XYZ file of C-alpha atoms in Angstrom:
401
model
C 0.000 0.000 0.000
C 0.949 3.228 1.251
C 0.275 6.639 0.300
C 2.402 8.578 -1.293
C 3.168 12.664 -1.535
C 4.053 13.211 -4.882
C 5.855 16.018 -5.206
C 8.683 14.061 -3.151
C 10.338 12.558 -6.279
C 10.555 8.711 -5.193
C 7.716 7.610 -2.642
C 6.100 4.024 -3.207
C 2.618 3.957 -1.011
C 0.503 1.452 0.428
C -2.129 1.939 -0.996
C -3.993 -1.333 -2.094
C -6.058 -2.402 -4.338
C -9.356 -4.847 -3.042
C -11.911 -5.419 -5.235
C -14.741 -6.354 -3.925
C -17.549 -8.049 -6.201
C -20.582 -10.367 -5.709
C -21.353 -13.731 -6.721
C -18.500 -17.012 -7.376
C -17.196 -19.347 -10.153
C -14.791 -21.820 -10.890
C -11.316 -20.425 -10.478
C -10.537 -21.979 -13.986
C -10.158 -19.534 -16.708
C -12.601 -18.699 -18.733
C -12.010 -16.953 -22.231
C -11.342 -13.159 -21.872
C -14.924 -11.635 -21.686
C -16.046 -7.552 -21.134
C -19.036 -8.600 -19.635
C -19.721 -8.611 -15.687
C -20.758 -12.510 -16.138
C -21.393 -14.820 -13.975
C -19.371 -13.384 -10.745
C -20.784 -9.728 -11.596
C -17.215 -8.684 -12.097
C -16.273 -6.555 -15.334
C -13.380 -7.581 -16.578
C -12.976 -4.635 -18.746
C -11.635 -7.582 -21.584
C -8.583 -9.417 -19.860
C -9.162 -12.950 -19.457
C -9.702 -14.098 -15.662
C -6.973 -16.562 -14.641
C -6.189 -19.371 -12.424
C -3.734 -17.364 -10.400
C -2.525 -14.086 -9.403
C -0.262 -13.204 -12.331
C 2.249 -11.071 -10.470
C 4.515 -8.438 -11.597
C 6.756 -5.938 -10.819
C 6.378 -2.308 -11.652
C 9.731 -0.936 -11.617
C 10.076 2.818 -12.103
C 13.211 5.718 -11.600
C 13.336 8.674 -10.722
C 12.349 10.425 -14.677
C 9.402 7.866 -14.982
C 10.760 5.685 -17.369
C 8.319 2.458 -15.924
C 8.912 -1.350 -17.022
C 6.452 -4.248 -15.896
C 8.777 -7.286 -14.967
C 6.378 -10.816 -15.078
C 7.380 -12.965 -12.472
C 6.565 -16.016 -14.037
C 8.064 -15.621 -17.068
C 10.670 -12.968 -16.363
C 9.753 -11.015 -19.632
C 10.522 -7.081 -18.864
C 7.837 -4.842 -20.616
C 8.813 -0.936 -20.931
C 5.302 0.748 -20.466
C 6.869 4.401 -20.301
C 9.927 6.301 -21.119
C 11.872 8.362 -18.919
C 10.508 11.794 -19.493
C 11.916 15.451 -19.023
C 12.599 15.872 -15.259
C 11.607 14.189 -11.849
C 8.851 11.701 -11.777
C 7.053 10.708 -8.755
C 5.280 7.421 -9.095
C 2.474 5.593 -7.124
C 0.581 3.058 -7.490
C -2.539 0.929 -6.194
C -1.214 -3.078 -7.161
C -3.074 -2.722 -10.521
C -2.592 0.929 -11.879
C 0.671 3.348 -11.727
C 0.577 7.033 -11.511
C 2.980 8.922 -12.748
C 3.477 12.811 -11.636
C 4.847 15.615 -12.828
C 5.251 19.104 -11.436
C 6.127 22.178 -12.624
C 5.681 25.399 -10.404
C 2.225 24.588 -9.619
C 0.910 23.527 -12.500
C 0.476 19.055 -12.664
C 0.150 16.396 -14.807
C -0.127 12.768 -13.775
C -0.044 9.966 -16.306
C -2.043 6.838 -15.497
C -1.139 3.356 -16.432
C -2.955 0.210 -15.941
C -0.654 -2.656 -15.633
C -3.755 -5.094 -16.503
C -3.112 -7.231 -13.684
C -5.651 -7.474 -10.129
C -6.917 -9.956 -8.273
C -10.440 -9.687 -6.640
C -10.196 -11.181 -2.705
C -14.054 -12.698 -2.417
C -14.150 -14.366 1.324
C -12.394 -17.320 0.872
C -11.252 -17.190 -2.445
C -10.334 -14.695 -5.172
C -10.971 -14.228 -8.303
C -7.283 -12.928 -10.743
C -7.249 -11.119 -14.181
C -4.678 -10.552 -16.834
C -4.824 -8.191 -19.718
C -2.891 -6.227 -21.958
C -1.045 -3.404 -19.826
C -1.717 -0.014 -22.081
C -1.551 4.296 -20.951
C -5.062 5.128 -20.058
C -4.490 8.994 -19.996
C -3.476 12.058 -18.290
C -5.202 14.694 -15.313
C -3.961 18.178 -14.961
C -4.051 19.727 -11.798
C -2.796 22.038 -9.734
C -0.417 21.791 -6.099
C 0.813 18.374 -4.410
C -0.991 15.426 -5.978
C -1.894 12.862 -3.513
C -2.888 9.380 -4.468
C -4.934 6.257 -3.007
C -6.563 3.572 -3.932
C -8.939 1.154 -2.163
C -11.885 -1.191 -3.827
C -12.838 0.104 -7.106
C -12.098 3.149 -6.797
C -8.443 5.539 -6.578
C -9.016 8.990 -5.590
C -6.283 11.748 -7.150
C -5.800 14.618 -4.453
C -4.575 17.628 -6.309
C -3.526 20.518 -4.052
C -5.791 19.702 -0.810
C -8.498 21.398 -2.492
C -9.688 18.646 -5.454
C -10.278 15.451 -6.042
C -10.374 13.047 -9.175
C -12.143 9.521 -8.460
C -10.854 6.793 -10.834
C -13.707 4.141 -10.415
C -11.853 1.347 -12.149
C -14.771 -0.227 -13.898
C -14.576 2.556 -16.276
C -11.456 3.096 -17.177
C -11.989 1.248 -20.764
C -13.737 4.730 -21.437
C -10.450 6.853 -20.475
C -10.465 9.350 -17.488
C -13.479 11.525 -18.630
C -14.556 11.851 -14.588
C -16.095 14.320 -12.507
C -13.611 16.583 -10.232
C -14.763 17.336 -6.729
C -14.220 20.825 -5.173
C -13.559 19.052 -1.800
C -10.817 20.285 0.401
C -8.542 17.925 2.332
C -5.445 17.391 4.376
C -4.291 14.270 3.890
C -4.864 11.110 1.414
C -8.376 10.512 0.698
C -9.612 7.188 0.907
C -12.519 5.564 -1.123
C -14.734 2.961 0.789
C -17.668 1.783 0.479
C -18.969 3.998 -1.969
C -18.144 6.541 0.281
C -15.032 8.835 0.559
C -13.087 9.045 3.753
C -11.830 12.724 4.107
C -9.103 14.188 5.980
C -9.911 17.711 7.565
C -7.088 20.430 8.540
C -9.065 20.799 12.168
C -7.391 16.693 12.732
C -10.628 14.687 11.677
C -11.881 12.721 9.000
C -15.356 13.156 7.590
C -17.376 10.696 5.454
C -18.834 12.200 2.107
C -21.029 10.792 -0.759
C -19.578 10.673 -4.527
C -20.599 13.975 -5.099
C -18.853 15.492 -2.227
C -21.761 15.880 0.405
C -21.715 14.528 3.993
C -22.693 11.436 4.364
C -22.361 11.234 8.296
C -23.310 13.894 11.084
C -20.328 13.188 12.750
C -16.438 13.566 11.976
C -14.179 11.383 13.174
C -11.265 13.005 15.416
C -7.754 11.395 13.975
C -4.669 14.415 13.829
C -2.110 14.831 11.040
C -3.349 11.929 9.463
C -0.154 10.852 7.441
C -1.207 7.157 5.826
C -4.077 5.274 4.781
C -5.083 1.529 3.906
C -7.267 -0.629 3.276
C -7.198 -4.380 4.883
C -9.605 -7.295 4.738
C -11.161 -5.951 8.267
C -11.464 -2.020 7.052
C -10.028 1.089 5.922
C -7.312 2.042 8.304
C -5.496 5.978 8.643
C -2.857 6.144 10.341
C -2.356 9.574 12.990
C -0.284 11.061 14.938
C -2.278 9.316 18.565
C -2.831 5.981 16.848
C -4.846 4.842 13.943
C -8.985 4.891 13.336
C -10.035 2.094 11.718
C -13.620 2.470 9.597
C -15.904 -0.459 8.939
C -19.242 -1.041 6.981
C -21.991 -2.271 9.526
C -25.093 -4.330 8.089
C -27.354 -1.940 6.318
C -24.250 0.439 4.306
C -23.587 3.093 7.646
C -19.632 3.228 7.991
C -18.551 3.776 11.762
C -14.693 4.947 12.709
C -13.049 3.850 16.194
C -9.908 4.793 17.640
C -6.724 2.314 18.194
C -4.718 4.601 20.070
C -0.615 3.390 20.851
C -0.108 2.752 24.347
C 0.631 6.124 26.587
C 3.974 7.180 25.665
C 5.119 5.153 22.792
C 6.497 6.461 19.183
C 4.271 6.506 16.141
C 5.158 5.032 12.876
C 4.288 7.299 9.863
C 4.235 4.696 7.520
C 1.981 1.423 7.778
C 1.990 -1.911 5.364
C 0.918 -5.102 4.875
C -0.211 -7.946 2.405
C -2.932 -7.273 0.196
C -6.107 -8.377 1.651
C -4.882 -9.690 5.087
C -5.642 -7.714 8.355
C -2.633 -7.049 9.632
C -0.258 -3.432 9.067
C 3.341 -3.029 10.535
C 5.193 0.019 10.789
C 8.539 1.626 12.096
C 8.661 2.676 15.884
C 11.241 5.076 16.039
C 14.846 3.277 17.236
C 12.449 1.094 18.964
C 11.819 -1.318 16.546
C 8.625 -2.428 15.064
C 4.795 -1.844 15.251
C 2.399 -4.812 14.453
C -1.387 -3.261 14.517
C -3.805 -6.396 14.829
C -6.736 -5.059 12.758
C -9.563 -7.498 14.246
C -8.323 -7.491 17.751
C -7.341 -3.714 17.326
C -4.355 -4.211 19.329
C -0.991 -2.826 18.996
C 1.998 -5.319 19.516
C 5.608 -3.636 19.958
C 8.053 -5.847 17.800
C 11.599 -5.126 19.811
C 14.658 -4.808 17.828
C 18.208 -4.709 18.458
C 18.739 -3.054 15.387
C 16.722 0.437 14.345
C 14.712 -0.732 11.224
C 13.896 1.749 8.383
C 11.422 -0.479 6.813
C 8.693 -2.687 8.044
C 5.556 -4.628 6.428
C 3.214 -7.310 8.446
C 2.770 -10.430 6.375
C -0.799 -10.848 7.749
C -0.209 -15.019 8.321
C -1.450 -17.130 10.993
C 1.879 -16.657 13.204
C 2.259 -12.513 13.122
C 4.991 -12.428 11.348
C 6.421 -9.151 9.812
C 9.326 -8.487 7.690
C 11.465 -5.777 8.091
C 15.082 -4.008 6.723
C 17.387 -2.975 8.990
C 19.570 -0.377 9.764
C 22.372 -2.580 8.694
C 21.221 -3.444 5.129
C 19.742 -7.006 6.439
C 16.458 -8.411 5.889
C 14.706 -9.542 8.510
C 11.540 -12.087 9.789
C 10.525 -11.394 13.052
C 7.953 -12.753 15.180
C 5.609 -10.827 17.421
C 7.805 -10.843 20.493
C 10.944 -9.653 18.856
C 12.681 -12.974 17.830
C 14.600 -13.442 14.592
C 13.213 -16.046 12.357
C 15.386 -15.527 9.456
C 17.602 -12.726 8.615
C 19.742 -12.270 5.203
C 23.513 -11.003 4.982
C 23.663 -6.930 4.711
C 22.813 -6.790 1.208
C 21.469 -3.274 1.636
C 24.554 -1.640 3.295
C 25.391 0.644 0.373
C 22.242 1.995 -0.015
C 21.444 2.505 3.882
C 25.172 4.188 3.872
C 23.760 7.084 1.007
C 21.361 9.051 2.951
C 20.050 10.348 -0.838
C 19.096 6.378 -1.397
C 18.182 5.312 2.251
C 14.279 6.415 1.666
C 14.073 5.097 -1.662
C 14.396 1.445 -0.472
C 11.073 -0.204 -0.749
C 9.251 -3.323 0.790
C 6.688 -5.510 -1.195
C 5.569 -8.812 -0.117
C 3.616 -11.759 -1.330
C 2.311 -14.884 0.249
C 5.636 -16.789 -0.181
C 8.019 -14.198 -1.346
C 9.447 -10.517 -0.246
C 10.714 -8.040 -2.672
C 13.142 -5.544 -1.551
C 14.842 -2.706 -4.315
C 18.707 -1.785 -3.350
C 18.648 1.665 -5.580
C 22.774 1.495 -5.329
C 23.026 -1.027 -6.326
C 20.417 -1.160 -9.051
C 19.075 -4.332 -8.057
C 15.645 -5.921 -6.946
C 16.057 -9.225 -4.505
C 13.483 -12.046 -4.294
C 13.984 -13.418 -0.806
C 11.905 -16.195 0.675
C 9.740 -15.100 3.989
C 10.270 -18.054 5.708
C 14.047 -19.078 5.692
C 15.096 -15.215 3.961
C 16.944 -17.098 1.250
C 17.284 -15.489 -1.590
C 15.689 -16.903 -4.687
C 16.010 -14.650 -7.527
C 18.123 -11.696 -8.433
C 16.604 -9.080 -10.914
C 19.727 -6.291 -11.936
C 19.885 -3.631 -14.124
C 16.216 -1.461 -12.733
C 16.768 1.711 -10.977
C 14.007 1.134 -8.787
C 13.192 4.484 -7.357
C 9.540 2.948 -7.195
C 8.650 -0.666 -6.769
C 5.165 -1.984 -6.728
C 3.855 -5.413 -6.899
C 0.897 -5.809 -8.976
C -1.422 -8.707 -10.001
């Protein structure tokens, strides 16, 4: 996931993409189909497969953007490097490029043509052919995140562009809301999650109108997600998490940190799973139980500059250290695996330290080393490394499919 501010030239969020739809099928693959169908899912054309087809969407610091397939290993350039600093995004099926100049911006969107829908306990996983759906102009910082069916475009804390996936086969012609906000705003549930400069988050309708009497108190909101439980923003006192109760009305509820303890700016986790993991200052980690809405303080011997909750059965999260290692850690601080300091270069640079980035799969993490211009695959349970992809200048990576 993540959120990202764009005018910061190489942020990778959080933001995720989770589809939800109604009705099942076989998970076999049918032939590629437009039509909603049986499951009541458009497809928008690509061809529903038997598996998440994964990729990689690699991008540096000028845009230039290539989709790496993970199965096959083919590398697809999607965009060229263009004139300046890009600052990329993305929402595991579409990538945003950004461009700013003085005030004025542009941001390019790309759909990879990859996304899996999570319905209870299965999903449902498409593949199509990755194309450039269009451009936006705005104006200001251009915030973006994605949740559901929907990504929302924040241009300048004053406007906002909704994306409502479904319809990008017909390009970006899409209403712009006049809607001020200070912070990432969040679709859910047909509803958009907006936050305020006074340090709350209201709930408006498509349109822009509220959509709830109250607003929920949650100051200098500086991430958002979604997870399989709800939408989660993370704030300066904790996080507010925001569910849909039986009959559509959304409710937010505080998880505040225990009295005293750091906040992580940043939180992540796996697709779908309800689980997020952040940095706690030189503390270690933070592992936010979304059902039990319960923080868990990972200790570390090491200050870790990167951390993302794998959402499994035993709590795991994985994490890169201060030291340029890789790390699996269980709730209670213990090492399950670790990797040599592969990252030590890049942690050394303090112009490449942020621009390392985290992404994990069921089986697999994927972790960028920008000095050295590489991308690792590294297993999550015994952090061996299983593939190594060279030659990308991963100022962004995102893991799509």
């Amino acid at each position: 996931m993540n959120l990202a501010l764009l005018r910061r030239a190489a942020l990778a969020p959080s933001a995720l993409l989770v589809l939800l739809a109604a009705g099942c099928a076989s998970p076999v693959a049918p032939a590629a189909t437009a039509d909603p169908g049986a499951h009541g899912i458009d497809s928008g054309g690509a061809a529903e497969v038997a598996a998440p087809a994964l990729a990689l969407a690699v991008a540096d610091e000028r845009g230039a953007l290539t989709l790496l397939d993970l199965d096959s290993e083919e590398r697809v350039v999607l965009t060229d490097a263009g004139a300046g600093r890009a600052a990329v995004s993305g929402d595991g099926r579409l990538v945003f490029l950004a461009r700013t100049d003085g005030d004025e911006a542009t941001v390019d969107v790309v759909d990879t043509g990859r996304w899996t829908v999570p319905h209870g306990d299965h999903t449902h996983s498409f593949q199509g052919e990755p194309r450039q759906v269009g451009s936006l102009d705005g104006h200001g910082e251009v915030r973006v995140s994605g949740a559901g069916q929907s990504t929302a475009i924040g241009f300048g804390g004053a406007e906002v562009v909704v994306l409502p996936h479904d319809d990008l086969a017909g390009g970006l012609d899409t209403a712009r809301l006049d809607l001020t906000h200070a912070g990432p705003v969040l679709p859910f549930a047909d509803r958009l999650l907006v936050p305020t400069a006074s340090g709350t988050i209201r709930i408006v309708d498509g349109e822009g109108a509220p959509a709830a009497a109250a607003e929920i108190p949650c100051g200098a909101v500086s991430d958002a997600d979604l997870t399989r439980v709800g939408a989660v923003f993370a704030c300066a006192e904790g996080t507010v998490l925001f569910t849909r109760q039986v009959g559509g009305e959304i409710v937010g509820e505080a998880i505040p940190y225990p009295a005293g303890a750091p906040a992580a700016t940043r939180l992540d986790g796996r697709a779908d799973r309800p689980d997020l993991a952040g940095v706690a200052g030189d503390d270690g980690a933070w592992l936010l139980d979304v059902r039990q809405r319960t923080w868990t303080l990972i200790p570390s011997d090491v200050p870790l500059i990167r951390a993302v909750a794998l959402g499994d059965d035993a709590g795991r999260t994985v994490a890169v250290d201060a030291e340029g290692r890789l790390r699996v850690l269980a709730p209670d601080g213990s090492v399950l695996a670790r990797t040599e300091p592969l990252l030590a270069a890049t942690i050394a640079d303090p112009a490449l330290r942020d621009r390392v980035e985290l992404r994990v799969s069921a089986r697999r993490v994927y972790v960028a080393d920008p000095a050295a211009g590489t991308i690792y695959e590294i297993d999550n349970g015994d952090a061996r490394i299983t593939r190594t992809f060279s030659d990308l200048e991963a100022a962004f990576l995102q893991l799509v499919g």
